[in-house]
Coordinates of C-alpha atoms in Angstrom, one line a residue:
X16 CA 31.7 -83.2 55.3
X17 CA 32.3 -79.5 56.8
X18 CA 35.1 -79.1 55.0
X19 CA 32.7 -79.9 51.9
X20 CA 30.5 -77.4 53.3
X21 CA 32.8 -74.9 53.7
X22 CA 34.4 -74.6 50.3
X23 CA 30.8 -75.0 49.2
X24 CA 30.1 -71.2 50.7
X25 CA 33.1 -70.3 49.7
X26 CA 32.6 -71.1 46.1
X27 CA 29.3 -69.1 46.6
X28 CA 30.7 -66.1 47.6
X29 CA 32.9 -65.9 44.8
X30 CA 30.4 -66.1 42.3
X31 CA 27.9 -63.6 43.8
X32 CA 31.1 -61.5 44.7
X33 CA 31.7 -61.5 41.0
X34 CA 27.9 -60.7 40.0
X35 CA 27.7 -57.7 41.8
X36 CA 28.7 -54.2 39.8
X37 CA 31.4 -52.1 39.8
X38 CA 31.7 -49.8 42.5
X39 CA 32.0 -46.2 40.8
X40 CA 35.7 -46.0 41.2
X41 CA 36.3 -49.2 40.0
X42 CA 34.0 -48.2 36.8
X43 CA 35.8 -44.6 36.6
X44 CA 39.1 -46.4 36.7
X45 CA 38.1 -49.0 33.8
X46 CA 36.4 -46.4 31.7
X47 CA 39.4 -44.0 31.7
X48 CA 41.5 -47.3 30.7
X49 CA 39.1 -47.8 27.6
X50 CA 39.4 -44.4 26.9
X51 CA 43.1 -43.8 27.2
X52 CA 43.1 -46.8 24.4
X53 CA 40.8 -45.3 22.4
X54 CA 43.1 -41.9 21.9
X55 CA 46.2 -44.2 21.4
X56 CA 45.0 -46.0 19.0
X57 CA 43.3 -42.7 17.6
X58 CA 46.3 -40.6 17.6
X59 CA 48.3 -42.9 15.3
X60 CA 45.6 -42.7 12.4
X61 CA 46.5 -40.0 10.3
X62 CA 43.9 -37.2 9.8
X63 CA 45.7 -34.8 7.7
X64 CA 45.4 -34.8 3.9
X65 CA 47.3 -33.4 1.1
X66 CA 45.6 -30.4 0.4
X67 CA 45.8 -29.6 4.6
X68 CA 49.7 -29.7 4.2
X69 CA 49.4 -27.4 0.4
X70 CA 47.2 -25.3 1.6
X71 CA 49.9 -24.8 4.7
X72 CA 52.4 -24.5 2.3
X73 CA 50.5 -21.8 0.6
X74 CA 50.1 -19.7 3.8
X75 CA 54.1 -20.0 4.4
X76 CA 54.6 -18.6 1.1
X77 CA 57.2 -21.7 0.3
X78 CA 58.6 -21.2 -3.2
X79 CA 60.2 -24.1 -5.4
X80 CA 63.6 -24.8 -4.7
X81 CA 66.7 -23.3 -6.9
X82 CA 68.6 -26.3 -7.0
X83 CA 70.2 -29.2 -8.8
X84 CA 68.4 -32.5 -8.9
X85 CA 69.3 -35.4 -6.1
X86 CA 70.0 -38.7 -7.2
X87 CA 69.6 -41.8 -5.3
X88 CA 70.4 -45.1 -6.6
X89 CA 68.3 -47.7 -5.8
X90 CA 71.1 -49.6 -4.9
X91 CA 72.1 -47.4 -1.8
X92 CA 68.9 -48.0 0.1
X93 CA 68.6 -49.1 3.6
X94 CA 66.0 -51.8 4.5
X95 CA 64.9 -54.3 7.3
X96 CA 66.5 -56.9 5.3
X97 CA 69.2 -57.4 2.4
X98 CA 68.0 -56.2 -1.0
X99 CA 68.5 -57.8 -4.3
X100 CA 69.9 -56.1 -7.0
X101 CA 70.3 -56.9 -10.8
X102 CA 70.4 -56.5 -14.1
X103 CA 67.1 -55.2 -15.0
X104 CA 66.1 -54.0 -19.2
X105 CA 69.5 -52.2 -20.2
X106 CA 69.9 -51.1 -16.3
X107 CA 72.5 -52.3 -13.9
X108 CA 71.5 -52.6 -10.1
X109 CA 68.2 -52.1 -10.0
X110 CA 66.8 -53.1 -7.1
X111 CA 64.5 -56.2 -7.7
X112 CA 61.6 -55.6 -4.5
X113 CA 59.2 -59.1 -4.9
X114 CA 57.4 -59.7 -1.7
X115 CA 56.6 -58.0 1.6
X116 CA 59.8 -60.0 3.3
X117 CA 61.0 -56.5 2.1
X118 CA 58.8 -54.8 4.4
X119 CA 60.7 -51.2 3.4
X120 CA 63.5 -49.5 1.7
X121 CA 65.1 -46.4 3.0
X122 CA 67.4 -43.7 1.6
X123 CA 68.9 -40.2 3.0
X124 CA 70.0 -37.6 1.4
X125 CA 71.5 -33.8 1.8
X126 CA 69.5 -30.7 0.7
X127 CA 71.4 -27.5 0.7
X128 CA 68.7 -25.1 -0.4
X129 CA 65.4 -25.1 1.6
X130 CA 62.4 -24.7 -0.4
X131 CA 59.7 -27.0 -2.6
X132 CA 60.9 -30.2 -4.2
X133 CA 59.3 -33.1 -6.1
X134 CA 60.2 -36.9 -5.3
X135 CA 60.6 -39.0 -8.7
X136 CA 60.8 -42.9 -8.8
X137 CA 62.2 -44.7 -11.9
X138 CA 60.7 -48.2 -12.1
X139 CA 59.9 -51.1 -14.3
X140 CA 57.0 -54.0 -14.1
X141 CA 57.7 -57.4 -15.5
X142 CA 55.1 -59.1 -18.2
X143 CA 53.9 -61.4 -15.4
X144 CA 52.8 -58.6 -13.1
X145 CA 49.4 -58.0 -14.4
X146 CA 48.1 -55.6 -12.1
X147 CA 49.3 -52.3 -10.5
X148 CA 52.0 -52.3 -7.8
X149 CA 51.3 -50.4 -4.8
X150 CA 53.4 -49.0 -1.6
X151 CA 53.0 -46.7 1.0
X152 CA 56.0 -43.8 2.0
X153 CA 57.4 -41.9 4.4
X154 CA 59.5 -38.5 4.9
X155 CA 61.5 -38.3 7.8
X156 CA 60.4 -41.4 9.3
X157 CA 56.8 -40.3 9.1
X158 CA 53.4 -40.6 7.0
X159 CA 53.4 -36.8 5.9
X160 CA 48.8 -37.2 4.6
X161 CA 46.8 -39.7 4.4
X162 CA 47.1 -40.1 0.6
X163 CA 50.7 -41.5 1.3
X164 CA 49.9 -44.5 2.5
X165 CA 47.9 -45.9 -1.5
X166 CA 51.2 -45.1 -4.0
X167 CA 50.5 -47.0 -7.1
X168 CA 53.3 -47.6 -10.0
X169 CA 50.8 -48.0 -12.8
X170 CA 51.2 -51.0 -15.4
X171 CA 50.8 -50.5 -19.1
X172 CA 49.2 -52.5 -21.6
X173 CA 48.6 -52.8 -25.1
X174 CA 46.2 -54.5 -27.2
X175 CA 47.5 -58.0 -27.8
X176 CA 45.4 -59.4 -31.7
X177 CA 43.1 -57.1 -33.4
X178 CA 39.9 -56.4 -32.7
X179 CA 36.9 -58.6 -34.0
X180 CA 33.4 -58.6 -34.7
X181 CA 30.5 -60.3 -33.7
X182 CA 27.5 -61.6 -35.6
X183 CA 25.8 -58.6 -35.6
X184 CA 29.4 -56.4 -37.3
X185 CA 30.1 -55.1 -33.6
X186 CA 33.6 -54.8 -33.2
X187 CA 34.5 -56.8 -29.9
X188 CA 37.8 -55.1 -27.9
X189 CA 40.7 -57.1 -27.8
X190 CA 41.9 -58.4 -24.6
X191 CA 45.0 -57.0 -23.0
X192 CA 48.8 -57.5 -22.1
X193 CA 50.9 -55.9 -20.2
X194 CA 54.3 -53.4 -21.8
X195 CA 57.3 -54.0 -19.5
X196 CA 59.3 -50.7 -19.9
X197 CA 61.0 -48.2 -17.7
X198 CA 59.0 -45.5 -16.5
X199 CA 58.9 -42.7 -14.2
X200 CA 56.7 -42.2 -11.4
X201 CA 56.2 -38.3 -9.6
X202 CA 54.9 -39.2 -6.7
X203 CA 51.0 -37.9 -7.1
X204 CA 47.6 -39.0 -5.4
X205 CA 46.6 -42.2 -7.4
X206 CA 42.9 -40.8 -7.2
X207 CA 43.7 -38.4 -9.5
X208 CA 42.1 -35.9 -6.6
X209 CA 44.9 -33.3 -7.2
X210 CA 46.2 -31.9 -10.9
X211 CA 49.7 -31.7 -10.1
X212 CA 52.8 -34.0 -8.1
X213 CA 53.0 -33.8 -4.5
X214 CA 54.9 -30.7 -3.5
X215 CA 56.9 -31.2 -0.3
X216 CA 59.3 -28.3 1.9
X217 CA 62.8 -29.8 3.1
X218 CA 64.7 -27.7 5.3
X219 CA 68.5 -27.3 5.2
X220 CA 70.1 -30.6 6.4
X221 CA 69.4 -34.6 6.5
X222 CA 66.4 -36.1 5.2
X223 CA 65.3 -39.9 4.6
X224 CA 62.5 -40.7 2.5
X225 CA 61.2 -44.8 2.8
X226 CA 59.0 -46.8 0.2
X227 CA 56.7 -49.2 2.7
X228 CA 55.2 -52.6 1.0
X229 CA 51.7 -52.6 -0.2
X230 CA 51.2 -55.1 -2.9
X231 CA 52.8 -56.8 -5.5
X232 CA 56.6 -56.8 -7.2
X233 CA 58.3 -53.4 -8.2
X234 CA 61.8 -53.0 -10.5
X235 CA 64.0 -49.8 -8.8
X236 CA 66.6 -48.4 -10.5
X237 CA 66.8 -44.8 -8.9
X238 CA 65.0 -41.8 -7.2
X239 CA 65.1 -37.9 -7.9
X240 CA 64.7 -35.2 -5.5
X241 CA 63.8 -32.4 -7.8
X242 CA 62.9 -28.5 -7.8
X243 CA 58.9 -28.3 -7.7
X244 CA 57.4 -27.4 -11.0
X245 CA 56.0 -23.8 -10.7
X246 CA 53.0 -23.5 -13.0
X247 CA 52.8 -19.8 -14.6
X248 CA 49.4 -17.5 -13.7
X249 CA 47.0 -16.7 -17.0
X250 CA 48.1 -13.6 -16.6
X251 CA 51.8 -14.6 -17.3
X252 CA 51.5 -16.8 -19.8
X253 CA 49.4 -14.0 -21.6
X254 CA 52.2 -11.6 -21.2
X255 CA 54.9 -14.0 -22.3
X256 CA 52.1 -14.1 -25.2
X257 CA 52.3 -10.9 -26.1
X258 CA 55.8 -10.6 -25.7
X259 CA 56.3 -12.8 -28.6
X260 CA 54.3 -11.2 -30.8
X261 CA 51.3 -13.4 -31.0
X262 CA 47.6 -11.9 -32.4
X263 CA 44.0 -12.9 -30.7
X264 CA 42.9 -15.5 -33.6
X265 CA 39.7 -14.9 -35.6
X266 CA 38.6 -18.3 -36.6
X267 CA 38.7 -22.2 -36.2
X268 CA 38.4 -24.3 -38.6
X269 CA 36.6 -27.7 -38.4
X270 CA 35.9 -30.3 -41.1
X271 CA 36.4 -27.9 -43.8
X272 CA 34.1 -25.6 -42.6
X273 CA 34.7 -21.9 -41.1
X274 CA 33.7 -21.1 -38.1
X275 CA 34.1 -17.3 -36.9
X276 CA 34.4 -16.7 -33.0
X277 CA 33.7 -13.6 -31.6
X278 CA 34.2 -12.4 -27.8
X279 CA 31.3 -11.5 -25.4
X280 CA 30.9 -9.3 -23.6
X281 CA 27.1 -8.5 -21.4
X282 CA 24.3 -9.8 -23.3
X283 CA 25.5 -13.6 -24.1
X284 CA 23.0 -13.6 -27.2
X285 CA 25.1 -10.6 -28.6
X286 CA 26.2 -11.7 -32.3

């Protein structure tokens, strides 16, 4: 019976021992646990964007590349697991990526001349896959913006019976197919947010650049490291212009009709 008693208090003492709060350093020491957790987990989202690394580039003054184009075969990839290849539409070892067992795909490559390059991706989509593929990438082992991680290899379709029409002489669009074909992909933001390919500056030496599942199967056959395009100023393409011997036109013409244009200058209702 005292024994009884005994644990009884004991039991009791636990349970208002655990009602009671914190004691400030034990609350200081908890809080700064949370927050340490919080930054981890806050320094591995990634806040830069695309335009954040350009408009870096821009401030650099990096200029496209003078070099030849680097070729890597799909087939000389690296990954966490062994890759298929095949015989893929007229192309021989193509690498044949179908489910995220493939969780990525690596390959390295030299560059000699330091400067701006593009990253092209020749793929193909089979007639089953009837929505886009997607995967996220990586440049030397690292998400370079935040519009990395969404690539989409687009599928193409085409019309598959004529239109028809419905009681009222609509005509009623045809549903859709897709068009397996090779195509090539420059890696760009899938948004459509920026007018031109990603542009990105490789230094001198070793690089890897990594394809990261997403969704759905994807056809490789090989990827290009090329020179950046370098898109002319007005004021440029109007010299070259001019330099050919080319006159300011006078008029359009539209259905048959003549329409004169004139240049203004101050009042806009100037004829």
């Amino acid at each position: 019976m005292k024994r009884n008693r005994i644990l009884s208090l004991g039991l009791c003492a636990a349970l208002l021992f655990a009602s009671m709060p914190l004691l400030p350093s034990a609350r200081t020491a908890a809080a700064e646990e949370v927050q340490g957790q919080e930054l981890d987990a806050s320094a591995e989202a990634i806040t830069t964007t695309y335009q954040d690394m350009a408009d870096t580039y821009a401030e650099m003054e990096y200029l496209p590349a003078q070099a030849d184009d680097i070729v890597l075969p799909a087939a000389n990839g690296k990954a966490n697991s062994d890759i298929v290849l095949t015989e893929t539409a007229g192309k021989q070892n193509v690498l044949q990526w179908n489910d995220k067992n493939l969780q990525w795909v690596e390959w390295s490559f030299e560059i000699e001349t330091a400067g701006l390059y593009q990253i092209e991706i020749d793929y193909w989509l089979s007639e089953e896959n009837t929505a886009h593929s997607v995967r996220g990438f990586e440049i030397d082992g690292k998400t370079p913006f935040q519009e990395a991680e969404n690539l989409t290899f687009y599928q193409m379709f085409t019309d598959k019976n004529e239109p028809t029409k419905n009681v009222f002489g609509d005509e009623i669009s045809p549903s859709q197919k897709p068009v397996p074909d090779w195509r090539t992909l420059k890696l760009c933001d899938s948004l459509g947010l920026y007018d031109m390919p990603y542009q990105f500056y490789f230094e001198q030496g070793t690089h890897t650049f990594r394809l990261n599942y997403s969704a759905r199967e994807l056809w490789i056959s090989e990827i290009r490291i090329c020179t950046a395009e370098e898109v002319p100023s007005y004021s440029d393409v109007l010299q070259s212009y001019q330099e050919n011997g080319y006159t300011e036109s006078t008029s359009s013409f539209r259905s048959g009709k003549q329409y004169r244009i004139q240049k203004q200058s101050g009042n806009p209702d100037a004829e």
